[in-house]
Amino acid sequence: MQDLLREDEESEEEHVEHKHNEAELDCDRKENGQESTKQTAVQLNWTFTHISSYGRDIYHYVGQDIAISESIDSFGAVMWPAALALCYFLDNNRHLVNLQGRKVLELGAGTGLVTIVASLLGASVTATDLPDVLSNLRANVMRNTKGCRHTPQVAALSWGYDLEDSYPSSVCRYDYVLAADVVYHHDFLDELLATMKHFCRPGTTIIWANLVRFVTDLTFTENFKKAFNTSVLAEDGEMKIFMATYRKYERGHV
């Protein structure tokens, strides 16, 4: 994947920086003689356009410019690569993941970009993260989803704590649970896995994008695969997008 950096100086008041990864998604492996009865991961050559303007970063998905403000005060309030990869995938593979009219939960929503893209694609989204991230998250989401059919919700969620009280499983049911770069160097991986299990009811699919950086990524992935029936939707080197359902319900123990 090549990264091309282009600078556009059309406006003296704006510093415009374009970052491109030339991308083309090949969804038909049969042409290369790779027929299989199982779903085969497509090659994910993710791309994004990034523009810095007046203290905000502008991304372009679903035919719309999306203005994102970051905060250096929290890991959760900055843009991470897997969020960009997941947004690109959702935007360009609507035939594989159709979010139109679906009920969606995002874990670790951060800046809110994935939630915004899912909302623009027609989903009814609840974006969750820690309380100290919510102010910036809510501002980004509200700024970029005006006119969406479903107004996205923003709510606090601490992984692994008071899940049934705060999000009762009898009420909080989702078609998709989205997560991007939620596995990083922190001490709450068991709580994250417990949270994923809590929200995955019969009919729920997790879509999790992750860039491997540490050994903990590999350990979590192995534990994740033990709990969930997992396949790789798309990949590009160490960047992978997983699709998963909870094994507990596939065995008929609802």
PDB file of C-alpha atoms in Angstrom:
ATOM      1  CA  MET A   1       0.000   0.000   0.000  1.00  0.00           C
ATOM      2  CA  GLN A   2       1.458   3.294  -0.997  1.00  0.00           C
ATOM      3  CA  ASP A   3       0.892   6.445   0.995  1.00  0.00           C
ATOM      4  CA  LEU A   4       0.906   9.596  -1.062  1.00  0.00           C
ATOM      5  CA  LEU A   5       1.104  12.970   0.624  1.00  0.00           C
ATOM      6  CA  ARG A   6      -0.231  15.905  -1.313  1.00  0.00           C
ATOM      7  CA  GLU A   7      -0.480  19.484  -0.148  1.00  0.00           C
ATOM      8  CA  ASP A   8      -3.155  21.764  -1.527  1.00  0.00           C
ATOM      9  CA  GLU A   9      -2.485  25.470  -0.982  1.00  0.00           C
ATOM     10  CA  GLU A  10      -5.602  26.892  -2.675  1.00  0.00           C
ATOM     11  CA  SER A  11      -6.504  28.794   0.504  1.00  0.00           C
ATOM     12  CA  GLU A  12      -3.994  30.867   2.462  1.00  0.00           C
ATOM     13  CA  GLU A  13      -6.087  30.402   5.583  1.00  0.00           C
ATOM     14  CA  GLU A  14      -6.144  26.626   5.482  1.00  0.00           C
ATOM     15  CA  HIS A  15      -3.401  24.070   5.574  1.00  0.00           C
ATOM     16  CA  VAL A  16      -4.737  21.189   3.549  1.00  0.00           C
ATOM     17  CA  GLU A  17      -3.054  17.842   3.719  1.00  0.00           C
ATOM     18  CA  HIS A  18      -4.200  14.869   1.703  1.00  0.00           C
ATOM     19  CA  LYS A  19      -3.142  11.376   2.583  1.00  0.00           C
ATOM     20  CA  HIS A  20      -4.067   8.708   0.103  1.00  0.00           C
ATOM     21  CA  ASN A  21      -3.630   4.991   0.163  1.00  0.00           C
ATOM     22  CA  GLU A  22      -4.558   3.834  -3.326  1.00  0.00           C
ATOM     23  CA  ALA A  23      -7.239   1.244  -2.789  1.00  0.00           C
ATOM     24  CA  GLU A  24      -9.208  -1.295  -4.711  1.00  0.00           C
ATOM     25  CA  LEU A  25     -11.221  -4.045  -3.035  1.00  0.00           C
ATOM     26  CA  ASP A  26     -11.188  -7.380  -4.889  1.00  0.00           C
ATOM     27  CA  CYS A  27     -14.220  -9.323  -3.690  1.00  0.00           C
ATOM     28  CA  ASP A  28     -14.039 -12.172  -6.194  1.00  0.00           C
ATOM     29  CA  ARG A  29     -11.317 -14.650  -5.300  1.00  0.00           C
ATOM     30  CA  LYS A  30     -12.656 -17.231  -7.734  1.00  0.00           C
ATOM     31  CA  GLU A  31     -10.869 -15.557 -10.606  1.00  0.00           C
ATOM     32  CA  ASN A  32      -7.607 -16.465  -8.900  1.00  0.00           C
ATOM     33  CA  GLY A  33      -8.615 -20.071  -8.409  1.00  0.00           C
ATOM     34  CA  GLN A  34      -9.291 -19.682  -4.706  1.00  0.00           C
ATOM     35  CA  GLU A  35     -12.784 -21.137  -4.572  1.00  0.00           C
ATOM     36  CA  SER A  36     -13.965 -22.181  -1.143  1.00  0.00           C
ATOM     37  CA  THR A  37     -17.199 -23.089   0.559  1.00  0.00           C
ATOM     38  CA  LYS A  38     -16.133 -20.847   3.449  1.00  0.00           C
ATOM     39  CA  GLN A  39     -16.226 -17.082   3.373  1.00  0.00           C
ATOM     40  CA  THR A  40     -12.839 -15.808   2.225  1.00  0.00           C
ATOM     41  CA  ALA A  41     -11.377 -12.570   3.538  1.00  0.00           C
ATOM     42  CA  VAL A  42     -11.138  -9.862   0.920  1.00  0.00           C
ATOM     43  CA  GLN A  43      -7.948  -7.882   0.556  1.00  0.00           C
ATOM     44  CA  LEU A  44      -8.524  -4.636   2.418  1.00  0.00           C
ATOM     45  CA  ASN A  45      -6.617  -1.813   0.776  1.00  0.00           C
ATOM     46  CA  TRP A  46      -8.116   0.914   2.907  1.00  0.00           C
ATOM     47  CA  THR A  47      -7.906   4.522   1.910  1.00  0.00           C
ATOM     48  CA  PHE A  48      -8.781   7.856   3.418  1.00  0.00           C
ATOM     49  CA  THR A  49      -8.580  11.526   2.633  1.00  0.00           C
ATOM     50  CA  HIS A  50      -7.514  13.712   5.526  1.00  0.00           C
ATOM     51  CA  ILE A  51      -7.762  17.493   5.494  1.00  0.00           C
ATOM     52  CA  SER A  52      -6.580  19.712   8.350  1.00  0.00           C
ATOM     53  CA  SER A  53      -8.639  22.872   8.533  1.00  0.00           C
ATOM     54  CA  TYR A  54      -9.279  25.306  11.380  1.00  0.00           C
ATOM     55  CA  GLY A  55      -8.327  22.841  14.111  1.00  0.00           C
ATOM     56  CA  ARG A  56     -10.441  19.996  12.752  1.00  0.00           C
ATOM     57  CA  ASP A  57      -9.700  16.984  10.595  1.00  0.00           C
ATOM     58  CA  ILE A  58     -11.969  16.430   7.617  1.00  0.00           C
ATOM     59  CA  TYR A  59     -12.630  12.906   6.325  1.00  0.00           C
ATOM     60  CA  HIS A  60     -14.799  11.936   3.395  1.00  0.00           C
ATOM     61  CA  TYR A  61     -17.126   8.929   3.610  1.00  0.00           C
ATOM     62  CA  VAL A  62     -20.609   8.154   2.289  1.00  0.00           C
ATOM     63  CA  GLY A  63     -20.309  11.131  -0.050  1.00  0.00           C
ATOM     64  CA  GLN A  64     -19.971  13.592   2.806  1.00  0.00           C
ATOM     65  CA  ASP A  65     -17.200  15.613   4.454  1.00  0.00           C
ATOM     66  CA  ILE A  66     -16.993  14.716   8.140  1.00  0.00           C
ATOM     67  CA  ALA A  67     -15.372  17.233  10.513  1.00  0.00           C
ATOM     68  CA  ILE A  68     -13.691  15.606  13.519  1.00  0.00           C
ATOM     69  CA  SER A  69     -12.190  17.323  16.554  1.00  0.00           C
ATOM     70  CA  GLU A  70      -9.629  15.381  18.554  1.00  0.00           C
ATOM     71  CA  SER A  71      -8.404  15.787  22.109  1.00  0.00           C
ATOM     72  CA  ILE A  72      -4.882  14.953  23.254  1.00  0.00           C
ATOM     73  CA  ASP A  73      -6.154  14.504  26.810  1.00  0.00           C
ATOM     74  CA  SER A  74      -7.359  10.956  26.184  1.00  0.00           C
ATOM     75  CA  PHE A  75      -6.356   7.951  24.075  1.00  0.00           C
ATOM     76  CA  GLY A  76     -10.030   7.589  23.258  1.00  0.00           C
ATOM     77  CA  ALA A  77     -10.367  11.053  21.756  1.00  0.00           C
ATOM     78  CA  VAL A  78      -7.810  10.731  18.957  1.00  0.00           C
ATOM     79  CA  MET A  79      -8.117   9.030  15.584  1.00  0.00           C
ATOM     80  CA  TRP A  80      -6.793   5.476  15.329  1.00  0.00           C
ATOM     81  CA  PRO A  81      -6.032   3.579  12.097  1.00  0.00           C
ATOM     82  CA  ALA A  82      -8.561   0.783  12.575  1.00  0.00           C
ATOM     83  CA  ALA A  83     -11.402   3.308  12.737  1.00  0.00           C
ATOM     84  CA  LEU A  84     -10.383   4.611   9.312  1.00  0.00           C
ATOM     85  CA  ALA A  85     -10.115   1.082   7.933  1.00  0.00           C
ATOM     86  CA  LEU A  86     -13.535   0.130   9.312  1.00  0.00           C
ATOM     87  CA  CYS A  87     -15.170   3.279   7.923  1.00  0.00           C
ATOM     88  CA  TYR A  88     -13.668   2.593   4.505  1.00  0.00           C
ATOM     89  CA  PHE A  89     -14.859  -1.013   4.615  1.00  0.00           C
ATOM     90  CA  LEU A  90     -18.418  -0.150   5.660  1.00  0.00           C
ATOM     91  CA  ASP A  91     -18.678   2.572   3.031  1.00  0.00           C
ATOM     92  CA  ASN A  92     -17.379   0.415   0.189  1.00  0.00           C
ATOM     93  CA  ASN A  93     -18.908  -2.958   1.063  1.00  0.00           C
ATOM     94  CA  ARG A  94     -22.560  -2.259   1.713  1.00  0.00           C
ATOM     95  CA  HIS A  95     -23.425  -5.490  -0.090  1.00  0.00           C
ATOM     96  CA  LEU A  96     -21.552  -7.399   2.628  1.00  0.00           C
ATOM     97  CA  VAL A  97     -22.676  -5.375   5.655  1.00  0.00           C
ATOM     98  CA  ASN A  98     -25.987  -3.589   5.150  1.00  0.00           C
ATOM     99  CA  LEU A  99     -26.546  -1.161   8.025  1.00  0.00           C
ATOM    100  CA  GLN A 100     -29.708   0.413   6.610  1.00  0.00           C
ATOM    101  CA  GLY A 101     -32.328   0.387   9.366  1.00  0.00           C
ATOM    102  CA  ARG A 102     -30.159  -1.761  11.647  1.00  0.00           C
ATOM    103  CA  LYS A 103     -29.714  -1.196  15.360  1.00  0.00           C
ATOM    104  CA  VAL A 104     -26.011  -0.704  16.074  1.00  0.00           C
ATOM    105  CA  LEU A 105     -23.852  -0.291  19.179  1.00  0.00           C
ATOM    106  CA  GLU A 106     -20.299   1.015  19.014  1.00  0.00           C
ATOM    107  CA  LEU A 107     -17.852   0.143  21.782  1.00  0.00           C
ATOM    108  CA  GLY A 108     -15.051   2.616  22.448  1.00  0.00           C
ATOM    109  CA  ALA A 109     -16.448   5.137  19.989  1.00  0.00           C
ATOM    110  CA  GLY A 110     -13.655   7.652  20.635  1.00  0.00           C
ATOM    111  CA  THR A 111     -13.948  10.546  18.200  1.00  0.00           C
ATOM    112  CA  GLY A 112     -17.212   9.127  16.839  1.00  0.00           C
ATOM    113  CA  LEU A 113     -16.148   8.657  13.213  1.00  0.00           C
ATOM    114  CA  VAL A 114     -17.380   5.052  12.951  1.00  0.00           C
ATOM    115  CA  THR A 115     -20.700   5.992  14.562  1.00  0.00           C
ATOM    116  CA  ILE A 116     -21.072   8.901  12.147  1.00  0.00           C
ATOM    117  CA  VAL A 117     -20.399   6.718   9.097  1.00  0.00           C
ATOM    118  CA  ALA A 118     -22.808   4.032  10.341  1.00  0.00           C
ATOM    119  CA  SER A 119     -25.468   6.710  10.884  1.00  0.00           C
ATOM    120  CA  LEU A 120     -24.939   8.107   7.392  1.00  0.00           C
ATOM    121  CA  LEU A 121     -25.387   4.565   6.096  1.00  0.00           C
ATOM    122  CA  GLY A 122     -28.834   4.451   7.703  1.00  0.00           C
ATOM    123  CA  ALA A 123     -28.213   2.711  11.024  1.00  0.00           C
ATOM    124  CA  SER A 124     -29.704   3.606  14.394  1.00  0.00           C
ATOM    125  CA  VAL A 125     -26.509   3.899  16.438  1.00  0.00           C
ATOM    126  CA  THR A 126     -25.638   4.157  20.106  1.00  0.00           C
ATOM    127  CA  ALA A 127     -22.050   5.357  20.596  1.00  0.00           C
ATOM    128  CA  THR A 128     -20.447   4.411  23.912  1.00  0.00           C
ATOM    129  CA  ASP A 129     -17.223   5.301  25.675  1.00  0.00           C
ATOM    130  CA  LEU A 130     -15.862   6.442  29.023  1.00  0.00           C
ATOM    131  CA  PRO A 131     -17.399   9.554  30.615  1.00  0.00           C
ATOM    132  CA  ASP A 132     -14.341  11.759  30.033  1.00  0.00           C
ATOM    133  CA  VAL A 133     -14.583  11.166  26.271  1.00  0.00           C
ATOM    134  CA  LEU A 134     -18.295  11.846  25.864  1.00  0.00           C
ATOM    135  CA  SER A 135     -18.237  15.624  25.480  1.00  0.00           C
ATOM    136  CA  ASN A 136     -15.968  15.595  22.428  1.00  0.00           C
ATOM    137  CA  LEU A 137     -17.652  12.449  21.106  1.00  0.00           C
ATOM    138  CA  ARG A 138     -21.124  13.978  21.349  1.00  0.00           C
ATOM    139  CA  ALA A 139     -20.017  17.211  19.670  1.00  0.00           C
ATOM    140  CA  ASN A 140     -18.500  15.338  16.715  1.00  0.00           C
ATOM    141  CA  VAL A 141     -21.509  13.062  16.310  1.00  0.00           C
ATOM    142  CA  MET A 142     -24.100  15.828  16.498  1.00  0.00           C
ATOM    143  CA  ARG A 143     -22.146  18.070  14.130  1.00  0.00           C
ATOM    144  CA  ASN A 144     -21.977  15.452  11.390  1.00  0.00           C
ATOM    145  CA  THR A 145     -25.292  13.586  11.545  1.00  0.00           C
ATOM    146  CA  LYS A 146     -27.836  16.351  11.063  1.00  0.00           C
ATOM    147  CA  GLY A 147     -30.525  15.099   8.738  1.00  0.00           C
ATOM    148  CA  CYS A 148     -29.824  11.416   9.352  1.00  0.00           C
ATOM    149  CA  ARG A 149     -32.935   9.280   9.503  1.00  0.00           C
ATOM    150  CA  HIS A 150     -31.976   8.015  12.954  1.00  0.00           C
ATOM    151  CA  THR A 151     -30.465  10.441  15.464  1.00  0.00           C
ATOM    152  CA  PRO A 152     -27.479   8.675  17.059  1.00  0.00           C
ATOM    153  CA  GLN A 153     -27.292   8.364  20.829  1.00  0.00           C
ATOM    154  CA  VAL A 154     -24.192   8.868  22.979  1.00  0.00           C
ATOM    155  CA  ALA A 155     -23.880   7.064  26.301  1.00  0.00           C
ATOM    156  CA  ALA A 156     -21.308   6.202  28.959  1.00  0.00           C
ATOM    157  CA  LEU A 157     -20.084   2.620  29.192  1.00  0.00           C
ATOM    158  CA  SER A 158     -17.291   1.225  31.343  1.00  0.00           C
ATOM    159  CA  TRP A 159     -16.365  -2.201  30.044  1.00  0.00           C
ATOM    160  CA  GLY A 160     -17.311  -5.026  32.351  1.00  0.00           C
ATOM    161  CA  TYR A 161     -19.047  -2.942  35.027  1.00  0.00           C
ATOM    162  CA  ASP A 162     -22.769  -2.878  35.857  1.00  0.00           C
ATOM    163  CA  LEU A 163     -23.596  -4.105  32.376  1.00  0.00           C
ATOM    164  CA  GLU A 164     -26.921  -5.711  33.210  1.00  0.00           C
ATOM    165  CA  ASP A 165     -28.045  -2.742  35.303  1.00  0.00           C
ATOM    166  CA  SER A 166     -27.010  -0.107  32.765  1.00  0.00           C
ATOM    167  CA  TYR A 167     -27.749  -2.086  29.610  1.00  0.00           C
ATOM    168  CA  PRO A 168     -30.250  -4.858  30.454  1.00  0.00           C
ATOM    169  CA  SER A 169     -30.013  -7.665  27.943  1.00  0.00           C
ATOM    170  CA  SER A 170     -33.798  -7.945  27.746  1.00  0.00           C
ATOM    171  CA  VAL A 171     -34.000  -4.419  26.330  1.00  0.00           C
ATOM    172  CA  CYS A 172     -30.639  -3.617  24.748  1.00  0.00           C
ATOM    173  CA  ARG A 173     -30.522  -5.795  21.664  1.00  0.00           C
ATOM    174  CA  TYR A 174     -28.474  -4.883  18.625  1.00  0.00           C
ATOM    175  CA  ASP A 175     -28.046  -6.195  15.109  1.00  0.00           C
ATOM    176  CA  TYR A 176     -24.400  -5.166  15.032  1.00  0.00           C
ATOM    177  CA  VAL A 177     -21.748  -4.327  17.601  1.00  0.00           C
ATOM    178  CA  LEU A 178     -18.935  -2.283  16.061  1.00  0.00           C
ATOM    179  CA  ALA A 179     -15.481  -1.832  17.566  1.00  0.00           C
ATOM    180  CA  ALA A 180     -12.262  -0.356  16.175  1.00  0.00           C
ATOM    181  CA  ASP A 181      -8.844  -0.344  17.850  1.00  0.00           C
ATOM    182  CA  VAL A 182     -10.336  -1.189  21.226  1.00  0.00           C
ATOM    183  CA  VAL A 183      -7.520  -3.670  21.918  1.00  0.00           C
ATOM    184  CA  TYR A 184      -4.442  -1.668  22.796  1.00  0.00           C
ATOM    185  CA  HIS A 185      -2.025  -1.476  25.713  1.00  0.00           C
ATOM    186  CA  HIS A 186      -4.457  -1.443  28.641  1.00  0.00           C
ATOM    187  CA  ASP A 187      -5.459  -3.680  31.543  1.00  0.00           C
ATOM    188  CA  PHE A 188      -9.137  -4.153  30.717  1.00  0.00           C
ATOM    189  CA  LEU A 189      -9.075  -6.854  28.062  1.00  0.00           C
ATOM    190  CA  ASP A 190     -11.043  -9.335  30.178  1.00  0.00           C
ATOM    191  CA  GLU A 191     -13.653  -6.650  30.802  1.00  0.00           C
ATOM    192  CA  LEU A 192     -13.783  -5.850  27.094  1.00  0.00           C
ATOM    193  CA  LEU A 193     -14.403  -9.494  26.228  1.00  0.00           C
ATOM    194  CA  ALA A 194     -17.115  -9.727  28.895  1.00  0.00           C
ATOM    195  CA  THR A 195     -18.752  -6.618  27.436  1.00  0.00           C
ATOM    196  CA  MET A 196     -18.730  -8.071  23.933  1.00  0.00           C
ATOM    197  CA  LYS A 197     -20.354 -11.251  25.249  1.00  0.00           C
ATOM    198  CA  HIS A 198     -23.013  -9.257  27.099  1.00  0.00           C
ATOM    199  CA  PHE A 199     -24.169  -7.389  24.013  1.00  0.00           C
ATOM    200  CA  CYS A 200     -24.066 -10.355  21.645  1.00  0.00           C
ATOM    201  CA  ARG A 201     -27.505 -11.911  21.724  1.00  0.00           C
ATOM    202  CA  PRO A 202     -29.002 -14.276  19.134  1.00  0.00           C
ATOM    203  CA  GLY A 203     -28.936 -12.397  15.839  1.00  0.00           C
ATOM    204  CA  THR A 204     -26.122 -10.027  16.866  1.00  0.00           C
ATOM    205  CA  THR A 205     -22.948  -9.772  14.790  1.00  0.00           C
ATOM    206  CA  ILE A 206     -19.717  -8.181  15.986  1.00  0.00           C
ATOM    207  CA  ILE A 207     -17.579  -6.333  13.454  1.00  0.00           C
ATOM    208  CA  TRP A 208     -14.210  -5.601  15.023  1.00  0.00           C
ATOM    209  CA  ALA A 209     -11.320  -3.843  13.291  1.00  0.00           C
ATOM    210  CA  ASN A 210      -7.875  -4.204  14.818  1.00  0.00           C
ATOM    211  CA  LEU A 211      -4.275  -3.322  14.018  1.00  0.00           C
ATOM    212  CA  VAL A 212      -1.873  -5.677  15.781  1.00  0.00           C
ATOM    213  CA  ARG A 213       0.753  -3.795  17.801  1.00  0.00           C
ATOM    214  CA  PHE A 214       1.453  -5.814  20.940  1.00  0.00           C
ATOM    215  CA  VAL A 215       1.478  -9.412  22.123  1.00  0.00           C
ATOM    216  CA  THR A 216      -1.683  -8.557  24.055  1.00  0.00           C
ATOM    217  CA  ASP A 217      -3.462  -8.108  20.711  1.00  0.00           C
ATOM    218  CA  LEU A 218      -2.682 -11.713  19.815  1.00  0.00           C
ATOM    219  CA  THR A 219      -3.681 -13.006  23.250  1.00  0.00           C
ATOM    220  CA  PHE A 220      -7.003 -11.182  23.137  1.00  0.00           C
ATOM    221  CA  THR A 221      -7.668 -12.420  19.609  1.00  0.00           C
ATOM    222  CA  GLU A 222      -7.156 -16.021  20.706  1.00  0.00           C
ATOM    223  CA  ASN A 223      -9.540 -15.592  23.643  1.00  0.00           C
ATOM    224  CA  PHE A 224     -12.008 -13.823  21.360  1.00  0.00           C
ATOM    225  CA  LYS A 225     -11.958 -16.737  18.910  1.00  0.00           C
ATOM    226  CA  LYS A 226     -12.628 -19.197  21.729  1.00  0.00           C
ATOM    227  CA  ALA A 227     -15.799 -17.321  22.679  1.00  0.00           C
ATOM    228  CA  PHE A 228     -16.964 -16.288  19.208  1.00  0.00           C
ATOM    229  CA  ASN A 229     -17.362 -17.979  15.869  1.00  0.00           C
ATOM    230  CA  THR A 230     -14.989 -15.720  13.968  1.00  0.00           C
ATOM    231  CA  SER A 231     -14.083 -15.040  10.351  1.00  0.00           C
ATOM    232  CA  VAL A 232     -11.911 -12.379   8.753  1.00  0.00           C
ATOM    233  CA  LEU A 233     -13.990 -10.079   6.576  1.00  0.00           C
ATOM    234  CA  ALA A 234     -11.044  -8.117   5.221  1.00  0.00           C
ATOM    235  CA  GLU A 235      -7.342  -7.707   5.851  1.00  0.00           C
ATOM    236  CA  ASP A 236      -4.305  -5.681   4.918  1.00  0.00           C
ATOM    237  CA  GLY A 237      -1.142  -6.889   6.623  1.00  0.00           C
ATOM    238  CA  GLU A 238      -1.609  -6.543  10.376  1.00  0.00           C
ATOM    239  CA  MET A 239      -4.900  -4.702   9.886  1.00  0.00           C
ATOM    240  CA  LYS A 240      -7.835  -7.103  10.096  1.00  0.00           C
ATOM    241  CA  ILE A 241     -11.587  -6.722  10.235  1.00  0.00           C
ATOM    242  CA  PHE A 242     -13.318  -9.610  12.000  1.00  0.00           C
ATOM    243  CA  MET A 243     -16.945 -10.689  11.880  1.00  0.00           C
ATOM    244  CA  ALA A 244     -18.147 -12.796  14.783  1.00  0.00           C
ATOM    245  CA  THR A 245     -21.154 -14.309  16.525  1.00  0.00           C
ATOM    246  CA  TYR A 246     -21.302 -15.666  20.067  1.00  0.00           C
ATOM    247  CA  ARG A 247     -20.693 -19.434  20.104  1.00  0.00           C
ATOM    248  CA  LYS A 248     -22.988 -19.844  23.113  1.00  0.00           C
ATOM    249  CA  TYR A 249     -26.070 -19.181  21.019  1.00  0.00           C
ATOM    250  CA  GLU A 250     -24.942 -21.136  17.998  1.00  0.00           C
ATOM    251  CA  ARG A 251     -24.980 -24.218  20.197  1.00  0.00           C
ATOM    252  CA  GLY A 252     -28.604 -23.555  21.027  1.00  0.00           C
ATOM    253  CA  HIS A 253     -28.074 -22.478  24.632  1.00  0.00           C
ATOM    254  CA  VAL A 254     -29.986 -19.194  24.540  1.00  0.00           C
TER     255      VAL A 254
END
